mmCIF file of C-alpha atoms in Angstrom:
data_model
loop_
_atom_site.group_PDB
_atom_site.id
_atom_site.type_symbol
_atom_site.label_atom_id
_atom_site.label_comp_id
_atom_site.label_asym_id
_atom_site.label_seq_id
_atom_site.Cartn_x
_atom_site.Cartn_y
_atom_site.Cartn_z
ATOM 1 C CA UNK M 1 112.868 91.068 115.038
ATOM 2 C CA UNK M 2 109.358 92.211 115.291
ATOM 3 C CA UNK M 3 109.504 94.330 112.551
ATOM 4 C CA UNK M 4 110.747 91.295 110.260
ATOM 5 C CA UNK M 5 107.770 89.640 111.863
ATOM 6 C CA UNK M 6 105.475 91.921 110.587
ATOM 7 C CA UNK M 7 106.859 91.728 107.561
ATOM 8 C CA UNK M 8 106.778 87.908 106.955
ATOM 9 C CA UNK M 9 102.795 87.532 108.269
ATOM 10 C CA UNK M 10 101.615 90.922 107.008
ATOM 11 C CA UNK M 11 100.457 88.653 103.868
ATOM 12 C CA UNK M 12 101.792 91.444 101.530
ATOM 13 C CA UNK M 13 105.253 89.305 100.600
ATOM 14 C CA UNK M 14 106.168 85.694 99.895
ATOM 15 C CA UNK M 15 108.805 85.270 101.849
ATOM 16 C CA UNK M 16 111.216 87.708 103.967
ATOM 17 C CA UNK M 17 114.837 87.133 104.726
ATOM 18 C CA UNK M 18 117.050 88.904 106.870
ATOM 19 C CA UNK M 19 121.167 88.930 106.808
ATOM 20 C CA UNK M 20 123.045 90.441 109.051
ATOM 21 C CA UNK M 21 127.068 90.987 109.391
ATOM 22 C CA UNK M 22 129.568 92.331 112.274
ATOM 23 C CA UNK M 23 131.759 95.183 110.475
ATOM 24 C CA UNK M 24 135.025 95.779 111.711
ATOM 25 C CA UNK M 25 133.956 99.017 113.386
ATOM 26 C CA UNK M 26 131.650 96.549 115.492
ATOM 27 C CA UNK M 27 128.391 98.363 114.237
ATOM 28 C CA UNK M 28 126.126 95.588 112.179
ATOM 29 C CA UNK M 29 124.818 95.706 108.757
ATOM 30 C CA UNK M 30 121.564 94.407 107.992
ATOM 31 C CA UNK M 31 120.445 93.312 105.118
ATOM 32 C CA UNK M 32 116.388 92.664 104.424
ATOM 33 C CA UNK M 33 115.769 90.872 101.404
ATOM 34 C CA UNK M 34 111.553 89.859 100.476
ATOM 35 C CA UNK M 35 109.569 87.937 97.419
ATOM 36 C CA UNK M 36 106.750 90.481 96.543
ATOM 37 C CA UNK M 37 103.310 88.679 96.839
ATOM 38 C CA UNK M 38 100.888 88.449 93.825
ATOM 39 C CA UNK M 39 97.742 87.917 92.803
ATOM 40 C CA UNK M 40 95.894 87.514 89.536
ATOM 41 C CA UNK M 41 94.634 90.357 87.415
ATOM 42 C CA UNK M 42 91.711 92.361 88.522
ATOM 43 C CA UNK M 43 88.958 93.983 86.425
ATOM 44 C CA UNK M 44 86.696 95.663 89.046
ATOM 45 C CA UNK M 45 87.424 97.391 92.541
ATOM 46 C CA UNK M 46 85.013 98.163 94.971
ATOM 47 C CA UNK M 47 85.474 100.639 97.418
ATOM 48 C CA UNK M 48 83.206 100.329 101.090
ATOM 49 C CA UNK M 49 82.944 102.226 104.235
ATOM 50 C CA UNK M 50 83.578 100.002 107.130
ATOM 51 C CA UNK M 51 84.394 103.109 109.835
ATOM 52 C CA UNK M 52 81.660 102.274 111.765
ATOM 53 C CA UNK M 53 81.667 98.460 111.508
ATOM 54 C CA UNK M 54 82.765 95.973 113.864
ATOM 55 C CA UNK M 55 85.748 94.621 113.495
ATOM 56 C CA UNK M 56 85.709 90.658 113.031
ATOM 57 C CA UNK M 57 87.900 88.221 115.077
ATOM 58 C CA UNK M 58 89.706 85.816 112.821
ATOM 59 C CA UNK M 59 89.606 82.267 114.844
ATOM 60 C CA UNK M 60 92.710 81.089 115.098
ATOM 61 C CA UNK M 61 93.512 77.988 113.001
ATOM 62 C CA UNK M 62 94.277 74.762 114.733
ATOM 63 C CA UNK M 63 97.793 73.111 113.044
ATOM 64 C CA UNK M 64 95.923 69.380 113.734
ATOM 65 C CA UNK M 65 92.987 70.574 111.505
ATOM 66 C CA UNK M 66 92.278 67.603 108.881
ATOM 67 C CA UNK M 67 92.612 68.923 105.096
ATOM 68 C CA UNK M 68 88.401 68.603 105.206
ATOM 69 C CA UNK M 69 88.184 70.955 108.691
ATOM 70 C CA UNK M 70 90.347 73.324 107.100
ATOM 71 C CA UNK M 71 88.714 73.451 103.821
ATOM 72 C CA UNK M 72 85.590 74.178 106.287
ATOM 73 C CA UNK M 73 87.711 76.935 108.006
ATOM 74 C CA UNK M 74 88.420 78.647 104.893
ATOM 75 C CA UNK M 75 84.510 78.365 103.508
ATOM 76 C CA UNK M 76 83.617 79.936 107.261
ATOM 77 C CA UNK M 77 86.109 83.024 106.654
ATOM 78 C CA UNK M 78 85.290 83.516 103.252
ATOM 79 C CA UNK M 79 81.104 83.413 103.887
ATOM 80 C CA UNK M 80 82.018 85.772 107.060
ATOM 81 C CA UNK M 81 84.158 88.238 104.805
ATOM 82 C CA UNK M 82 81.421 88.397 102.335
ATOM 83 C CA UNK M 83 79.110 89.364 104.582
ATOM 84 C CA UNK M 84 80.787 91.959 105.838
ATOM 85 C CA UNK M 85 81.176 93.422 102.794
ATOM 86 C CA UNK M 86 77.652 93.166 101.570
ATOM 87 C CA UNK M 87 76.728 95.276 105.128
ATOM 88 C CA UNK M 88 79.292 97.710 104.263
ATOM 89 C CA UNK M 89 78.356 101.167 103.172
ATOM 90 C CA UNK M 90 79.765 102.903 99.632
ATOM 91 C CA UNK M 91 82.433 105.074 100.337
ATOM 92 C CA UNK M 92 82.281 108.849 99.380
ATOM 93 C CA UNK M 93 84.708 108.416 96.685
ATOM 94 C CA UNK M 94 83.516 109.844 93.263
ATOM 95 C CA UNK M 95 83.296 107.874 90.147
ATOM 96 C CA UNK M 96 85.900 109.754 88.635
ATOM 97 C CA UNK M 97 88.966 108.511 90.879
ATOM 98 C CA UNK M 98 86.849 104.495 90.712
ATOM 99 C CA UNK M 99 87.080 105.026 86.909
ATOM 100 C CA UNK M 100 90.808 106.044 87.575
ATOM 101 C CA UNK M 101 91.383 103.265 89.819
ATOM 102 C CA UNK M 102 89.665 100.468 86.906
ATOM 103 C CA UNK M 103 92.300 101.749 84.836
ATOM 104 C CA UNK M 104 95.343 101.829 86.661
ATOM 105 C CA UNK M 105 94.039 97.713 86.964
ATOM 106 C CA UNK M 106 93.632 97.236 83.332
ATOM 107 C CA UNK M 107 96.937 98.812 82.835
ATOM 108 C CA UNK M 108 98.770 97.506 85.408
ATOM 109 C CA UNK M 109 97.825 93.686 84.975
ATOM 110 C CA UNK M 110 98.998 91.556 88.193
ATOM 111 C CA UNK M 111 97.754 92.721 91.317
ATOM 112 C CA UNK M 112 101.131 93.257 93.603
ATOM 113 C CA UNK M 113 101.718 95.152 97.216
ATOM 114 C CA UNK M 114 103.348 97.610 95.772
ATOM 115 C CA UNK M 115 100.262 98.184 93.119
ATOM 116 C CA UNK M 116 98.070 98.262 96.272
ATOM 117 C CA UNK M 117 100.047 100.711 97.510
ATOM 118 C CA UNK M 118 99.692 103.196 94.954
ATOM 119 C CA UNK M 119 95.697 102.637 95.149
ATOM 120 C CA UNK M 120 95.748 103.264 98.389
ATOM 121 C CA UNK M 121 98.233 106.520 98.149
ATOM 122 C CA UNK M 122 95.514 107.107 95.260
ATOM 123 C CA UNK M 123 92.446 107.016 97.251
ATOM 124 C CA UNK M 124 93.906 108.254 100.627
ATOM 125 C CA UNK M 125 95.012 111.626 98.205
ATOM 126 C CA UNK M 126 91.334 112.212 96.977
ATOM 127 C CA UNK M 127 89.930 112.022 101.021
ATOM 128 C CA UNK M 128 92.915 114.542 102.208
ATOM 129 C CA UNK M 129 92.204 116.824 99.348
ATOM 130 C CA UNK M 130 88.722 117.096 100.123
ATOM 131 C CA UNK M 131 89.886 117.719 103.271
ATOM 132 C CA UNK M 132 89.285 114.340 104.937
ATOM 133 C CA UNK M 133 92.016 114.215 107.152
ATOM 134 C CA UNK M 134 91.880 111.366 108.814
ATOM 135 C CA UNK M 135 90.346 108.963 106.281
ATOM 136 C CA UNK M 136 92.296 106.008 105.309
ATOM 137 C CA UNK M 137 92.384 103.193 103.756
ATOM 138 C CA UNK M 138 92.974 99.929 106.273
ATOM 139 C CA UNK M 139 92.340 96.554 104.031
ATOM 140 C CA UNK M 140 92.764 95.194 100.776
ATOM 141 C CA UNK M 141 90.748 92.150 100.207
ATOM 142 C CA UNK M 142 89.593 89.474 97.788
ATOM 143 C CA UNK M 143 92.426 89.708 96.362
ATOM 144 C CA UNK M 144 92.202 86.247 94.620
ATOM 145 C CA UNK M 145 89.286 86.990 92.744
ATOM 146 C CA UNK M 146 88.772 89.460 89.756
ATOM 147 C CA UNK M 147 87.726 92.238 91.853
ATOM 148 C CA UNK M 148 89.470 93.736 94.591
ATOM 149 C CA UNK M 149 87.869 95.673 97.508
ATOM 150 C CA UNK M 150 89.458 98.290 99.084
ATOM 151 C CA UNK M 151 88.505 99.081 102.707
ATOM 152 C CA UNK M 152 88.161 102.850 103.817
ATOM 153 C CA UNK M 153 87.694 103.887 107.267
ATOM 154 C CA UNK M 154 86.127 107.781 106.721
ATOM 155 C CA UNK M 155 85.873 108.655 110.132
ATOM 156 C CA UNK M 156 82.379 108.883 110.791
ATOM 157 C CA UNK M 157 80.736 112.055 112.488
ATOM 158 C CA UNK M 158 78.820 110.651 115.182
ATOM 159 C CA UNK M 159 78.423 113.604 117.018
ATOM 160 C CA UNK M 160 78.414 117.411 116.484
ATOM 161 C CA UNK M 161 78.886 120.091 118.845
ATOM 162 C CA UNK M 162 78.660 123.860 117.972
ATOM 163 C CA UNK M 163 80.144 125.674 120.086
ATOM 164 C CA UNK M 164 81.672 130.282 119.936
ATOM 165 C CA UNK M 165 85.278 130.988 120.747
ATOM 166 C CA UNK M 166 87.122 134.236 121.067
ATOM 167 C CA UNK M 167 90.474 135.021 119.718
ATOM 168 C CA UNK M 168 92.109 133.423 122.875
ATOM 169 C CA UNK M 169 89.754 130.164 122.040
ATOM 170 C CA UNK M 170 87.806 130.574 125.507
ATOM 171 C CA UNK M 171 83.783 129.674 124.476
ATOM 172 C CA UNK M 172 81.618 132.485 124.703
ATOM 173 C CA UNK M 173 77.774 133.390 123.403
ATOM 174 C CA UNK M 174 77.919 134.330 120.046
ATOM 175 C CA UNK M 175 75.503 136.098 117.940
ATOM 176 C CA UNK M 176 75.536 133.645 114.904
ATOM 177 C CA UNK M 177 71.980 131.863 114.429
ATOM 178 C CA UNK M 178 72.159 128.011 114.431
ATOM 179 C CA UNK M 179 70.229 127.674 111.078
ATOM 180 C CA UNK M 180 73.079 129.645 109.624
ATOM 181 C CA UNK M 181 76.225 127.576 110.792
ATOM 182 C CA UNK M 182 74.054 124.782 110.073
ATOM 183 C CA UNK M 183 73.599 126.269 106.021
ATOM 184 C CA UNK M 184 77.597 126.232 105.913
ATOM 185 C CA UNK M 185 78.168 123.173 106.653
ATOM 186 C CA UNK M 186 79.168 120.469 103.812
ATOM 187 C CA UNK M 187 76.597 118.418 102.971
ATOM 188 C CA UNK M 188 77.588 115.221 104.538
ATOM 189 C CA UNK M 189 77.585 116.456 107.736
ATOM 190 C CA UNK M 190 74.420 118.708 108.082
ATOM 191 C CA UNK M 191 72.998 114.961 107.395
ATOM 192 C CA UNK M 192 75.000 114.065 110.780
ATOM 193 C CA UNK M 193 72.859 117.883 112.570
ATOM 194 C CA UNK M 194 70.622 116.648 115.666
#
């Protein structure tokens, strides 16, 4: 039941039924049927870095709001959302995969969940390859507008530690110079070096 819960507020389908049946071996089948949401066509994405952002706190909407208080409410959320967005930081993706991305849109026409699904398996692919591990993408959003935005948390290093293991993994001296390690290091995070 929570998983059907999920399912129906996750915002990603219209509407989520579930059917379920007693077989004659007494086991249960279960049958999960869901209306795909939409959105109109997109023409521009925009990919942001909100890893080290705080994450906002929707206010919960009161059911005795007025059609005026919750026209308010959704002006509040929107302005809120856009400002977070405009503080967000460009993500590391090249323009290569967003010129990839702008076409699989063009193509593609409708925006659907599943389509956002193979952005994000899209972008999430580029991050792993590059050997971003734990990079992902965590929010879709203005997805009623002609661009969507595509939220990546990259795992900021905050912190870096250097440290010499033996084969066994216990840390000893070793005889490597800082300024060397430091040389080898990709680019992004020598910026991160104290």
């Amino acid at each position: 039941m929570k998983e059907l819960e999920f399912l129906a507020t996750c915002g990603m389908f219209e509407k989520v039924d579930a059917e379920s049946k007693t077989k004659p071996d007494g086991t249960l089948a279960l049958t999960v049927s869901f209306l795909e949401s939409t959105w109109p066509s997109a023409d521009r994405i925009r990919c942001i870095n909100v890893g080290l952002m705080a994450q906002s706190k929707p206010i919960e909407m009161d059911l005795d709001m007025t059609n005026k208080e919750k026209m308010e409410y959704y002006r509040s959320q929107e302005k809120d959302y856009r400002r977070r967005i405009d503080k967000a930081r460009p993500c590391l993706l090249p323009l290569s995969v967003h010129r990839e991305i702008l076409q699989m849109l063009k193509d593609h026409g409708k925006v659907s969940a599943r389509f956002l699904q193979k952005i994000r398996d899209r972008v999430q692919k580029w991050y792993h390859d590059e050997g971003y591990a734990c990079a992902q993408v965590v929010n879709f959003g203005y997805l009623n507008t002609r661009e969507v935005v595509c939220e990546v948390v990259e795992r900021d290093i905050t912190q870096l530690v250097v440290q010499f293991q033996d084969k066994l993994g216990n840390v000893v001296e070793g005889n490597t110079q800082l300024p060397v390690v430091k040389r080898e290091l990709p680019k992004q995070v020598r910026l991160n070096w104290v």
